[in-house]
mmCIF file of C-alpha atoms in Angstrom:
data_model
loop_
_atom_site.group_PDB
_atom_site.id
_atom_site.type_symbol
_atom_site.label_atom_id
_atom_site.label_comp_id
_atom_site.label_asym_id
_atom_site.label_seq_id
_atom_site.Cartn_x
_atom_site.Cartn_y
_atom_site.Cartn_z
ATOM 1 C CA MET A 1 161.409 10.544 -134.608
ATOM 2 C CA THR A 2 160.874 9.026 -138.037
ATOM 3 C CA ARG A 3 159.376 5.551 -138.500
ATOM 4 C CA PHE A 4 160.465 2.814 -140.934
ATOM 5 C CA ASP A 5 159.890 -0.911 -141.276
ATOM 6 C CA VAL A 6 163.627 -1.664 -141.181
ATOM 7 C CA VAL A 7 166.669 0.344 -140.102
ATOM 8 C CA PHE A 8 170.207 -0.645 -141.102
ATOM 9 C CA ALA A 9 173.388 0.152 -139.222
ATOM 10 C CA GLY A 10 175.891 0.060 -142.086
ATOM 11 C CA GLY A 11 175.403 0.504 -145.805
ATOM 12 C CA GLY A 12 178.187 -1.551 -147.363
ATOM 13 C CA MET A 13 177.780 -3.985 -150.221
ATOM 14 C CA VAL A 14 175.801 -6.577 -148.255
ATOM 15 C CA GLY A 15 173.722 -4.116 -146.228
ATOM 16 C CA LEU A 16 172.742 -1.949 -149.173
ATOM 17 C CA SER A 17 171.942 -5.024 -151.317
ATOM 18 C CA LEU A 18 169.469 -6.204 -148.677
ATOM 19 C CA ALA A 19 168.075 -2.707 -148.161
ATOM 20 C CA VAL A 20 167.378 -2.290 -151.892
ATOM 21 C CA ALA A 21 165.777 -5.749 -152.120
ATOM 22 C CA LEU A 22 163.453 -5.007 -149.188
ATOM 23 C CA ALA A 23 162.489 -1.533 -150.408
ATOM 24 C CA ARG A 24 161.727 -2.866 -153.887
ATOM 25 C CA SER A 25 159.347 -5.321 -152.198
ATOM 26 C CA GLY A 26 157.290 -2.575 -150.566
ATOM 27 C CA LEU A 27 158.942 -2.028 -147.175
ATOM 28 C CA THR A 28 160.201 1.304 -145.912
ATOM 29 C CA VAL A 29 163.924 1.151 -145.189
ATOM 30 C CA ALA A 30 166.444 3.486 -143.547
ATOM 31 C CA VAL A 31 170.178 2.954 -144.110
ATOM 32 C CA VAL A 32 172.570 4.707 -141.727
ATOM 33 C CA ASP A 33 176.198 4.762 -142.860
ATOM 34 C CA ARG A 34 179.154 6.781 -141.636
ATOM 35 C CA GLU A 35 180.601 7.110 -145.155
ATOM 36 C CA THR A 36 179.126 9.263 -147.895
ATOM 37 C CA PRO A 37 178.385 7.611 -151.261
ATOM 38 C CA GLU A 38 181.121 9.759 -152.800
ATOM 39 C CA ALA A 39 183.738 8.536 -150.305
ATOM 40 C CA VAL A 40 183.139 4.812 -150.931
ATOM 41 C CA LEU A 41 183.384 5.314 -154.696
ATOM 42 C CA ASP A 42 186.813 6.943 -154.507
ATOM 43 C CA LEU A 43 189.615 4.883 -156.101
ATOM 44 C CA ALA A 44 191.641 5.040 -152.894
ATOM 45 C CA TYR A 45 188.834 3.649 -150.707
ATOM 46 C CA ASP A 46 189.011 -0.043 -151.660
ATOM 47 C CA GLY A 47 191.314 -1.768 -154.125
ATOM 48 C CA ARG A 48 189.647 -5.166 -153.926
ATOM 49 C CA ALA A 49 187.645 -7.032 -156.518
ATOM 50 C CA SER A 50 185.204 -9.780 -155.615
ATOM 51 C CA ALA A 51 184.283 -13.043 -157.268
ATOM 52 C CA ILE A 52 180.520 -13.027 -157.767
ATOM 53 C CA ALA A 53 179.156 -16.561 -158.151
ATOM 54 C CA LEU A 54 176.217 -17.415 -160.409
ATOM 55 C CA GLY A 55 173.840 -17.603 -157.447
ATOM 56 C CA SER A 56 174.996 -14.178 -156.229
ATOM 57 C CA LYS A 57 174.566 -12.701 -159.706
ATOM 58 C CA ARG A 58 170.936 -13.827 -159.648
ATOM 59 C CA ILE A 59 170.456 -12.122 -156.268
ATOM 60 C CA LEU A 60 171.865 -8.861 -157.608
ATOM 61 C CA GLU A 61 169.697 -9.160 -160.714
ATOM 62 C CA GLN A 62 166.546 -9.560 -158.638
ATOM 63 C CA ALA A 63 167.579 -6.568 -156.499
ATOM 64 C CA GLY A 64 167.887 -4.399 -159.633
ATOM 65 C CA VAL A 65 171.647 -3.936 -159.154
ATOM 66 C CA TRP A 66 173.255 -6.091 -161.850
ATOM 67 C CA LYS A 67 171.925 -3.981 -164.731
ATOM 68 C CA HIS A 68 174.078 -1.085 -163.523
ATOM 69 C CA MET A 69 177.285 -3.139 -163.900
ATOM 70 C CA ASP A 70 177.041 -3.544 -167.660
ATOM 71 C CA GLY A 71 180.489 -3.671 -169.295
ATOM 72 C CA GLU A 72 182.305 -3.675 -165.941
ATOM 73 C CA VAL A 73 182.274 -7.429 -165.202
ATOM 74 C CA SER A 74 184.761 -10.084 -166.301
ATOM 75 C CA PRO A 75 183.535 -13.704 -166.565
ATOM 76 C CA ILE A 76 185.480 -16.602 -165.032
ATOM 77 C CA TRP A 77 185.539 -19.375 -167.635
ATOM 78 C CA ASP A 78 188.215 -21.577 -166.079
ATOM 79 C CA ILE A 79 189.732 -22.024 -162.627
ATOM 80 C CA ARG A 80 193.165 -23.572 -162.084
ATOM 81 C CA VAL A 81 194.361 -24.589 -158.618
ATOM 82 C CA VAL A 82 198.046 -25.465 -158.262
ATOM 83 C CA ASP A 83 200.737 -25.796 -155.608
ATOM 84 C CA GLY A 84 203.914 -23.763 -156.006
ATOM 85 C CA HIS A 85 206.978 -22.064 -154.578
ATOM 86 C CA PRO A 86 208.535 -18.688 -155.499
ATOM 87 C CA LEU A 87 211.864 -20.368 -156.259
ATOM 88 C CA ARG A 88 210.965 -23.944 -157.229
ATOM 89 C CA GLY A 89 208.097 -23.003 -159.554
ATOM 90 C CA VAL A 90 204.714 -24.754 -159.796
ATOM 91 C CA SER A 91 203.801 -28.403 -159.367
ATOM 92 C CA PRO A 92 202.973 -30.455 -162.503
ATOM 93 C CA LEU A 93 199.908 -31.775 -160.608
ATOM 94 C CA PHE A 94 196.909 -29.431 -160.528
ATOM 95 C CA LEU A 95 193.127 -29.112 -160.415
ATOM 96 C CA HIS A 96 191.347 -27.582 -163.413
ATOM 97 C CA TYR A 97 187.713 -26.482 -163.428
ATOM 98 C CA ASP A 98 186.326 -26.011 -166.954
ATOM 99 C CA HIS A 99 182.960 -24.235 -167.254
ATOM 100 C CA THR A 100 181.977 -26.399 -170.249
ATOM 101 C CA ASP A 101 181.684 -29.372 -167.874
ATOM 102 C CA LEU A 102 178.489 -27.760 -166.545
ATOM 103 C CA GLY A 103 177.141 -25.845 -169.549
ATOM 104 C CA ASP A 104 177.523 -22.385 -171.037
ATOM 105 C CA GLU A 105 177.420 -20.214 -167.896
ATOM 106 C CA PRO A 106 180.701 -18.931 -166.428
ATOM 107 C CA PHE A 107 181.588 -19.953 -162.872
ATOM 108 C CA GLY A 108 181.218 -16.370 -161.818
ATOM 109 C CA TRP A 109 182.397 -12.844 -162.526
ATOM 110 C CA ILE A 110 185.209 -10.692 -161.145
ATOM 111 C CA ILE A 111 183.943 -7.224 -160.300
ATOM 112 C CA GLU A 112 185.774 -4.349 -158.661
ATOM 113 C CA ASN A 113 184.198 -3.486 -155.319
ATOM 114 C CA ARG A 114 184.057 0.114 -156.458
ATOM 115 C CA VAL A 115 181.888 -0.929 -159.423
ATOM 116 C CA THR A 116 179.573 -2.925 -157.162
ATOM 117 C CA ARG A 117 179.183 0.029 -154.800
ATOM 118 C CA GLN A 118 178.493 2.342 -157.716
ATOM 119 C CA ALA A 119 175.776 -0.005 -159.019
ATOM 120 C CA LEU A 120 174.246 -0.257 -155.544
ATOM 121 C CA GLN A 121 174.103 3.519 -155.199
ATOM 122 C CA LYS A 122 172.342 3.790 -158.561
ATOM 123 C CA ALA A 123 169.851 1.094 -157.579
ATOM 124 C CA ALA A 124 169.245 2.793 -154.221
ATOM 125 C CA ALA A 125 168.633 6.164 -155.876
ATOM 126 C CA GLU A 126 165.895 4.728 -158.101
ATOM 127 C CA THR A 127 164.208 2.698 -155.337
ATOM 128 C CA ASP A 128 161.177 4.217 -153.597
ATOM 129 C CA GLY A 129 160.923 3.592 -149.896
ATOM 130 C CA LEU A 130 164.682 3.647 -149.241
ATOM 131 C CA THR A 131 166.223 6.572 -147.354
ATOM 132 C CA GLN A 132 169.948 6.917 -146.768
ATOM 133 C CA PHE A 133 171.311 8.791 -143.755
ATOM 134 C CA ALA A 134 174.949 9.445 -144.650
ATOM 135 C CA PRO A 135 177.286 10.497 -143.272
ATOM 136 C CA ALA A 136 175.766 9.471 -139.959
ATOM 137 C CA SER A 137 176.348 6.873 -137.263
ATOM 138 C CA VAL A 138 174.091 4.939 -134.943
ATOM 139 C CA MET A 139 175.309 5.917 -131.495
ATOM 140 C CA ARG A 140 172.895 3.665 -129.630
ATOM 141 C CA LEU A 141 170.300 1.098 -130.583
ATOM 142 C CA ASP A 142 167.487 0.520 -128.108
ATOM 143 C CA ARG A 143 165.347 -2.582 -128.558
ATOM 144 C CA ASP A 144 162.270 -3.796 -126.736
ATOM 145 C CA PRO A 145 159.633 -6.419 -127.600
ATOM 146 C CA ASP A 146 157.755 -3.923 -129.777
ATOM 147 C CA MET A 147 160.314 -1.689 -131.493
ATOM 148 C CA ALA A 148 163.945 -0.927 -132.310
ATOM 149 C CA THR A 149 165.050 2.688 -131.943
ATOM 150 C CA ALA A 150 168.283 3.974 -133.469
ATOM 151 C CA HIS A 151 169.762 7.164 -132.001
ATOM 152 C CA LEU A 152 172.015 8.914 -134.521
ATOM 153 C CA ASP A 153 175.050 11.079 -133.821
ATOM 154 C CA ASP A 154 173.311 14.132 -135.324
ATOM 155 C CA GLY A 155 170.418 13.917 -132.853
ATOM 156 C CA ARG A 156 167.891 12.267 -135.144
ATOM 157 C CA THR A 157 165.993 9.178 -134.011
ATOM 158 C CA ILE A 158 164.731 6.354 -136.201
ATOM 159 C CA ALA A 159 162.148 3.844 -135.003
ATOM 160 C CA ALA A 160 161.708 0.545 -136.844
ATOM 161 C CA THR A 161 160.103 -2.854 -136.523
ATOM 162 C CA LEU A 162 163.469 -4.522 -137.184
ATOM 163 C CA ALA A 163 167.102 -3.407 -136.923
ATOM 164 C CA ILE A 164 169.817 -5.027 -139.052
ATOM 165 C CA ALA A 165 173.547 -4.742 -138.335
ATOM 166 C CA ALA A 166 175.599 -4.687 -141.529
ATOM 167 C CA ASP A 167 178.529 -2.797 -140.033
ATOM 168 C CA GLY A 168 181.339 -5.259 -140.719
ATOM 169 C CA LYS A 169 183.374 -7.757 -138.734
ATOM 170 C CA PHE A 170 184.116 -5.224 -135.991
ATOM 171 C CA SER A 171 180.390 -4.571 -135.601
ATOM 172 C CA THR A 172 179.612 -2.121 -132.804
ATOM 173 C CA ARG A 173 175.942 -3.076 -132.868
ATOM 174 C CA ARG A 174 176.792 -6.767 -132.431
ATOM 175 C CA GLU A 175 178.903 -5.953 -129.371
ATOM 176 C CA GLU A 176 176.154 -3.688 -128.033
ATOM 177 C CA ALA A 177 173.693 -6.602 -128.336
ATOM 178 C CA GLY A 178 176.019 -8.794 -126.280
ATOM 179 C CA ILE A 179 176.534 -11.295 -129.100
ATOM 180 C CA LYS A 180 179.915 -12.961 -128.713
ATOM 181 C CA ILE A 181 182.134 -14.144 -131.536
ATOM 182 C CA SER A 182 184.458 -17.097 -131.854
ATOM 183 C CA GLY A 183 187.434 -17.392 -134.169
ATOM 184 C CA TRP A 184 191.090 -16.559 -134.490
ATOM 185 C CA ASP A 185 193.602 -14.321 -136.151
ATOM 186 C CA TYR A 186 195.624 -15.906 -138.975
ATOM 187 C CA ASP A 187 198.696 -13.714 -138.515
ATOM 188 C CA GLN A 188 198.338 -13.143 -142.249
ATOM 189 C CA THR A 189 197.748 -10.042 -144.328
ATOM 190 C CA SER A 190 196.160 -9.953 -147.747
ATOM 191 C CA ILE A 191 198.031 -7.704 -150.180
ATOM 192 C CA VAL A 192 195.734 -6.523 -152.954
ATOM 193 C CA ALA A 193 196.829 -4.887 -156.206
ATOM 194 C CA THR A 194 195.656 -4.637 -159.798
ATOM 195 C CA VAL A 195 198.112 -5.401 -162.595
ATOM 196 C CA ARG A 196 197.966 -4.809 -166.327
ATOM 197 C CA HIS A 197 199.432 -7.526 -168.553
ATOM 198 C CA GLU A 198 200.456 -7.982 -172.156
ATOM 199 C CA ARG A 199 198.258 -10.959 -173.072
ATOM 200 C CA ASP A 200 194.549 -11.691 -172.649
ATOM 201 C CA HIS A 201 193.798 -13.830 -169.578
ATOM 202 C CA GLN A 202 190.847 -15.422 -171.457
ATOM 203 C CA GLY A 203 188.802 -15.519 -168.280
ATOM 204 C CA VAL A 204 191.169 -17.864 -166.425
ATOM 205 C CA ALA A 205 191.398 -17.505 -162.630
ATOM 206 C CA VAL A 206 194.438 -19.033 -160.937
ATOM 207 C CA GLU A 207 194.859 -19.954 -157.264
ATOM 208 C CA LEU A 208 198.538 -20.582 -156.570
ATOM 209 C CA PHE A 209 199.305 -22.019 -153.126
ATOM 210 C CA LEU A 210 202.643 -20.755 -151.833
ATOM 211 C CA PRO A 211 204.361 -21.394 -148.471
ATOM 212 C CA GLY A 212 203.429 -17.925 -147.199
ATOM 213 C CA GLY A 213 199.806 -18.217 -148.270
ATOM 214 C CA PRO A 214 197.603 -18.335 -151.383
ATOM 215 C CA PHE A 215 198.330 -16.077 -154.354
ATOM 216 C CA ALA A 216 195.213 -15.537 -156.493
ATOM 217 C CA MET A 217 195.156 -14.050 -160.003
ATOM 218 C CA LEU A 218 191.617 -12.956 -160.838
ATOM 219 C CA PRO A 219 190.646 -11.919 -164.389
ATOM 220 C CA MET A 220 189.370 -8.362 -164.726
ATOM 221 C CA THR A 221 188.263 -6.270 -167.680
ATOM 222 C CA GLY A 222 190.770 -4.703 -170.069
ATOM 223 C CA ASN A 223 193.762 -7.086 -169.830
ATOM 224 C CA ARG A 224 193.949 -6.609 -166.075
ATOM 225 C CA SER A 225 194.053 -9.015 -163.142
ATOM 226 C CA ASN A 226 193.369 -8.448 -159.476
ATOM 227 C CA ILE A 227 196.031 -9.949 -157.225
ATOM 228 C CA VAL A 228 195.083 -11.252 -153.780
ATOM 229 C CA TRP A 229 198.397 -12.185 -152.196
ATOM 230 C CA SER A 230 198.359 -13.584 -148.645
ATOM 231 C CA GLU A 231 201.537 -13.504 -146.606
ATOM 232 C CA THR A 232 202.540 -13.635 -142.958
ATOM 233 C CA ARG A 233 201.984 -10.285 -141.311
ATOM 234 C CA ASP A 234 205.701 -9.488 -141.004
ATOM 235 C CA ALA A 235 206.428 -10.455 -144.617
ATOM 236 C CA ALA A 236 203.460 -8.458 -145.893
ATOM 237 C CA ARG A 237 204.683 -5.419 -143.983
ATOM 238 C CA ARG A 238 208.073 -5.729 -145.683
ATOM 239 C CA PHE A 239 206.532 -6.114 -149.149
ATOM 240 C CA MET A 240 204.243 -3.127 -148.637
ATOM 241 C CA ALA A 241 207.265 -1.006 -147.632
ATOM 242 C CA LEU A 242 209.046 -1.675 -150.961
ATOM 243 C CA ASP A 243 208.982 0.901 -153.720
ATOM 244 C CA ASP A 244 206.917 0.081 -156.818
ATOM 245 C CA ALA A 245 209.824 -1.400 -158.795
ATOM 246 C CA GLN A 246 210.902 -3.697 -155.961
ATOM 247 C CA PHE A 247 207.334 -4.706 -155.194
ATOM 248 C CA LEU A 248 206.657 -5.503 -158.860
ATOM 249 C CA SER A 249 209.789 -7.643 -158.975
ATOM 250 C CA GLU A 250 208.536 -9.728 -156.036
ATOM 251 C CA LEU A 251 205.083 -9.949 -157.556
ATOM 252 C CA LYS A 252 206.412 -11.101 -160.948
ATOM 253 C CA GLN A 253 208.361 -13.882 -159.266
ATOM 254 C CA ARG A 254 205.016 -15.289 -158.136
ATOM 255 C CA PHE A 255 202.831 -14.218 -161.049
ATOM 256 C CA GLY A 256 205.094 -15.750 -163.701
ATOM 257 C CA ASP A 257 205.207 -14.883 -167.400
ATOM 258 C CA TRP A 258 202.084 -16.700 -168.616
ATOM 259 C CA LEU A 259 200.448 -13.354 -169.502
ATOM 260 C CA GLY A 260 203.584 -11.638 -170.805
ATOM 261 C CA GLU A 261 204.896 -8.387 -169.392
ATOM 262 C CA VAL A 262 203.188 -7.224 -166.179
ATOM 263 C CA ASP A 263 202.944 -3.764 -164.627
ATOM 264 C CA LEU A 264 201.094 -2.213 -161.699
ATOM 265 C CA ALA A 265 197.794 -0.592 -162.680
ATOM 266 C CA GLY A 266 196.991 1.147 -159.412
ATOM 267 C CA PRO A 267 197.871 1.502 -155.741
ATOM 268 C CA ARG A 268 198.479 -1.351 -153.299
ATOM 269 C CA PHE A 269 196.230 -2.168 -150.358
ATOM 270 C CA SER A 270 196.572 -4.515 -147.383
ATOM 271 C CA TYR A 271 193.987 -6.150 -145.138
ATOM 272 C CA PRO A 272 194.553 -8.268 -141.983
ATOM 273 C CA LEU A 273 192.957 -11.738 -142.140
ATOM 274 C CA SER A 274 190.981 -13.599 -139.509
ATOM 275 C CA LEU A 275 188.162 -16.076 -139.088
ATOM 276 C CA GLN A 276 185.150 -15.362 -136.932
ATOM 277 C CA GLN A 277 181.586 -16.512 -136.372
ATOM 278 C CA ALA A 278 178.938 -14.819 -134.250
ATOM 279 C CA GLU A 279 177.508 -17.156 -131.606
ATOM 280 C CA ARG A 280 174.062 -16.281 -132.953
ATOM 281 C CA TYR A 281 172.766 -14.148 -135.815
ATOM 282 C CA THR A 282 169.665 -12.697 -134.162
ATOM 283 C CA ASP A 283 168.363 -11.089 -131.004
ATOM 284 C CA THR A 284 165.231 -9.162 -130.041
ATOM 285 C CA ARG A 285 164.183 -7.259 -133.197
ATOM 286 C CA PHE A 286 167.730 -7.538 -134.447
ATOM 287 C CA ALA A 287 169.679 -9.488 -137.093
ATOM 288 C CA LEU A 288 173.290 -9.674 -138.269
ATOM 289 C CA VAL A 289 174.259 -10.018 -141.936
ATOM 290 C CA GLY A 290 177.515 -10.299 -143.856
ATOM 291 C CA ASP A 291 180.798 -9.757 -142.053
ATOM 292 C CA ALA A 292 178.968 -8.705 -138.881
ATOM 293 C CA ALA A 293 177.830 -12.347 -138.633
ATOM 294 C CA HIS A 294 180.781 -14.179 -140.193
ATOM 295 C CA ALA A 295 184.172 -13.495 -141.743
ATOM 296 C CA MET A 296 186.586 -15.939 -143.348
ATOM 297 C CA HIS A 297 189.886 -16.168 -145.186
ATOM 298 C CA PRO A 298 189.679 -15.151 -148.884
ATOM 299 C CA ILE A 299 191.287 -18.444 -149.958
ATOM 300 C CA ALA A 300 188.051 -19.585 -151.660
ATOM 301 C CA GLY A 301 186.850 -16.130 -152.734
ATOM 302 C CA GLN A 302 183.479 -16.675 -151.058
ATOM 303 C CA GLY A 303 183.254 -13.828 -148.530
ATOM 304 C CA LEU A 304 180.871 -11.542 -150.432
ATOM 305 C CA ASN A 305 178.955 -14.504 -151.826
ATOM 306 C CA MET A 306 178.159 -15.722 -148.317
ATOM 307 C CA GLY A 307 176.954 -12.241 -147.430
ATOM 308 C CA LEU A 308 174.703 -12.133 -150.488
ATOM 309 C CA ARG A 309 173.267 -15.521 -149.534
ATOM 310 C CA ASP A 310 172.377 -13.935 -146.184
ATOM 311 C CA VAL A 311 170.609 -11.220 -148.188
ATOM 312 C CA ALA A 312 168.494 -13.716 -150.145
ATOM 313 C CA ALA A 313 167.503 -15.731 -147.069
ATOM 314 C CA LEU A 314 166.682 -12.799 -144.775
ATOM 315 C CA ALA A 315 164.880 -10.879 -147.532
ATOM 316 C CA GLU A 316 162.643 -13.876 -148.245
ATOM 317 C CA ALA A 317 161.786 -14.388 -144.566
ATOM 318 C CA ILE A 318 160.973 -10.686 -144.069
ATOM 319 C CA VAL A 319 159.018 -10.174 -147.301
ATOM 320 C CA ASP A 320 156.926 -13.314 -146.839
ATOM 321 C CA ALA A 321 155.982 -12.201 -143.308
ATOM 322 C CA HIS A 322 155.211 -8.674 -144.524
ATOM 323 C CA ARG A 323 152.865 -9.913 -147.255
ATOM 324 C CA LEU A 324 150.975 -12.049 -144.742
ATOM 325 C CA GLY A 325 150.602 -9.087 -142.396
ATOM 326 C CA LEU A 326 152.859 -10.701 -139.791
ATOM 327 C CA ASP A 327 155.441 -9.040 -137.553
ATOM 328 C CA ILE A 328 158.660 -8.899 -139.616
ATOM 329 C CA GLY A 329 160.774 -8.503 -136.492
ATOM 330 C CA SER A 330 159.308 -11.454 -134.615
ATOM 331 C CA ALA A 331 161.465 -14.239 -133.205
ATOM 332 C CA SER A 332 159.906 -16.783 -135.587
ATOM 333 C CA VAL A 333 160.856 -14.779 -138.694
ATOM 334 C CA LEU A 334 164.406 -14.224 -137.484
ATOM 335 C CA ARG A 335 164.743 -17.859 -136.408
ATOM 336 C CA GLN A 336 163.890 -18.920 -139.961
ATOM 337 C CA TYR A 337 166.738 -16.771 -141.295
ATOM 338 C CA GLU A 338 169.288 -18.076 -138.804
ATOM 339 C CA LYS A 339 168.312 -21.694 -139.384
ATOM 340 C CA TRP A 340 168.694 -21.183 -143.137
ATOM 341 C CA ARG A 341 172.101 -19.546 -143.033
ATOM 342 C CA ARG A 342 174.084 -20.622 -140.001
ATOM 343 C CA PHE A 343 175.006 -24.162 -141.056
ATOM 344 C CA ASP A 344 176.136 -23.059 -144.532
ATOM 345 C CA ASN A 345 178.282 -20.249 -143.128
ATOM 346 C CA VAL A 346 179.896 -22.399 -140.429
ATOM 347 C CA LEU A 347 180.555 -25.238 -142.863
ATOM 348 C CA LEU A 348 182.279 -23.026 -145.436
ATOM 349 C CA ALA A 349 184.335 -21.299 -142.751
ATOM 350 C CA ALA A 350 185.559 -24.703 -141.575
ATOM 351 C CA VAL A 351 186.367 -25.802 -145.132
ATOM 352 C CA THR A 352 188.344 -22.642 -145.930
ATOM 353 C CA ASP A 353 190.201 -22.879 -142.632
ATOM 354 C CA GLY A 354 191.094 -26.512 -143.335
ATOM 355 C CA LEU A 355 192.272 -25.685 -146.849
ATOM 356 C CA LEU A 356 194.462 -22.894 -145.530
ATOM 357 C CA ARG A 357 196.084 -25.148 -142.931
ATOM 358 C CA LEU A 358 196.639 -27.892 -145.487
ATOM 359 C CA PHE A 359 198.229 -25.669 -148.135
ATOM 360 C CA ASN A 360 200.040 -23.229 -145.850
ATOM 361 C CA ASN A 361 202.650 -25.911 -145.213
ATOM 362 C CA ASP A 362 205.876 -26.648 -147.080
ATOM 363 C CA ILE A 363 206.728 -29.996 -145.462
ATOM 364 C CA PRO A 364 207.647 -32.281 -148.436
ATOM 365 C CA PRO A 365 205.398 -35.294 -147.558
ATOM 366 C CA VAL A 366 202.412 -32.994 -146.951
ATOM 367 C CA ARG A 367 203.132 -31.103 -150.169
ATOM 368 C CA MET A 368 203.277 -34.345 -152.134
ATOM 369 C CA ALA A 369 200.053 -35.667 -150.589
ATOM 370 C CA ARG A 370 198.051 -32.529 -151.386
ATOM 371 C CA ASP A 371 199.411 -32.387 -154.958
ATOM 372 C CA ILE A 372 198.309 -35.970 -155.478
ATOM 373 C CA GLY A 373 194.959 -35.065 -153.930
ATOM 374 C CA LEU A 374 194.457 -32.185 -156.373
ATOM 375 C CA ALA A 375 195.319 -34.449 -159.307
ATOM 376 C CA ALA A 376 192.947 -37.157 -157.996
ATOM 377 C CA VAL A 377 190.005 -34.731 -157.744
ATOM 378 C CA ASN A 378 190.850 -33.572 -161.262
ATOM 379 C CA LYS A 379 190.269 -37.158 -162.456
ATOM 380 C CA LEU A 380 186.905 -37.584 -160.685
ATOM 381 C CA PRO A 381 184.257 -35.801 -162.811
ATOM 382 C CA PRO A 382 181.280 -36.307 -160.411
ATOM 383 C CA LEU A 383 183.194 -34.819 -157.458
ATOM 384 C CA LYS A 384 184.554 -32.002 -159.603
ATOM 385 C CA LYS A 385 181.054 -31.105 -160.819
ATOM 386 C CA PHE A 386 179.691 -31.049 -157.269
ATOM 387 C CA LEU A 387 182.520 -28.749 -156.135
ATOM 388 C CA MET A 388 181.952 -26.506 -159.146
ATOM 389 C CA ARG A 389 178.223 -26.218 -158.466
ATOM 390 C CA HIS A 390 178.908 -25.457 -154.822
ATOM 391 C CA ALA A 391 181.322 -22.681 -155.800
ATOM 392 C CA MET A 392 178.628 -21.293 -158.122
ATOM 393 C CA GLY A 393 176.179 -21.137 -155.214
ATOM 394 C CA THR A 394 173.626 -23.426 -156.818
ATOM 395 C CA VAL A 395 173.681 -26.353 -154.339
ATOM 396 C CA GLY A 396 171.199 -26.982 -151.518
ATOM 397 C CA THR A 397 167.845 -25.461 -150.607
ATOM 398 C CA LEU A 398 168.033 -22.062 -152.253
ATOM 399 C CA PRO A 399 166.026 -18.891 -151.564
ATOM 400 C CA ARG A 400 163.972 -17.547 -154.470
ATOM 401 C CA MET A 401 166.432 -14.775 -155.332
ATOM 402 C CA THR A 402 169.300 -17.282 -155.570
ATOM 403 C CA ARG A 403 167.196 -19.331 -158.001
ATOM 404 C CA GLY A 404 166.705 -16.222 -160.128
ATOM 405 C CA GLU A 405 163.085 -15.735 -159.031
ATOM 406 C CA ALA A 406 161.493 -12.527 -157.803
ATOM 407 C CA LEU A 407 160.890 -11.990 -154.101
#
């Protein structure tokens, strides 16, 4: 048996971000992940890119991760939200967020998940106190009032003061702890692909609401954009079955010609969409973070950002307790984390679900009402600025890392 302060089940982007932050603050951390670092960096592993808000960038900076992304991030300078139809075109009424309304900082950055994972692995390798067990799986997690003990599939045993489940929305450790989830399936699939285009996107992100679901065009480096195209499950299955030429033809019909000629720049991926919330985020010597605690539709591009906000809140609660010589796995420490994060996560999940239901509707009166609503918000600078700041993750009572301060 080996002993650590914290043991993680799962070493994805949220889990490893928190593990690095804790280890850099003087705790000993074990990360158990079934995938090797080489496997998660393969081009075929994950075709997604994520929007990293300003608050999340600060978290990654304080964790020593952002410096390893140099040259691989694309700033979002403008966001345009518009209603549309593959055949009728786009509505003349829209919502436009301009970064100059708030200052010189971009709203966020689009970063390939592969790049984020690569930066996390580099940060982990240079961080003392962090040990990765990969490939390995936690087969059973025993918890009592004094200790959490992880039994691995290779026979090793890890004892820790606190166990953290960062093993995704189908979390085995959450189920093992008896923590129920609530939510629903959207009967939608997100089709993800990267395209190369003729003209420079100039840092403009576009969210086009179509009858089948939102179609996002996210600016990447090198005259590329990441497409996040939500469709009903049956329609997505048909689109994924098309050959590249047929698929590109369908994509162009939605993408338009605003960036000139468009071509596929990599393989296609698909991901089923659902909403879920864990009934609680903590248990005896145990905490959930990221998708293990909450998962939402990508309509607002906030999934990873919400996970990173979990990182900042839980890291602060743990590190403060550690420095005071307190029990980092105590109920009071974990209660502080849950109180900090649960309302924000539930609220955003409700907002994204409401947006999806409002825009995933082609009834003419509803379509007209929401178009007028978008145009009205566009003409209300105070409301627009609040929404922009919220999207940047700089609203509310913020943990130190989110403010750009050291743990």
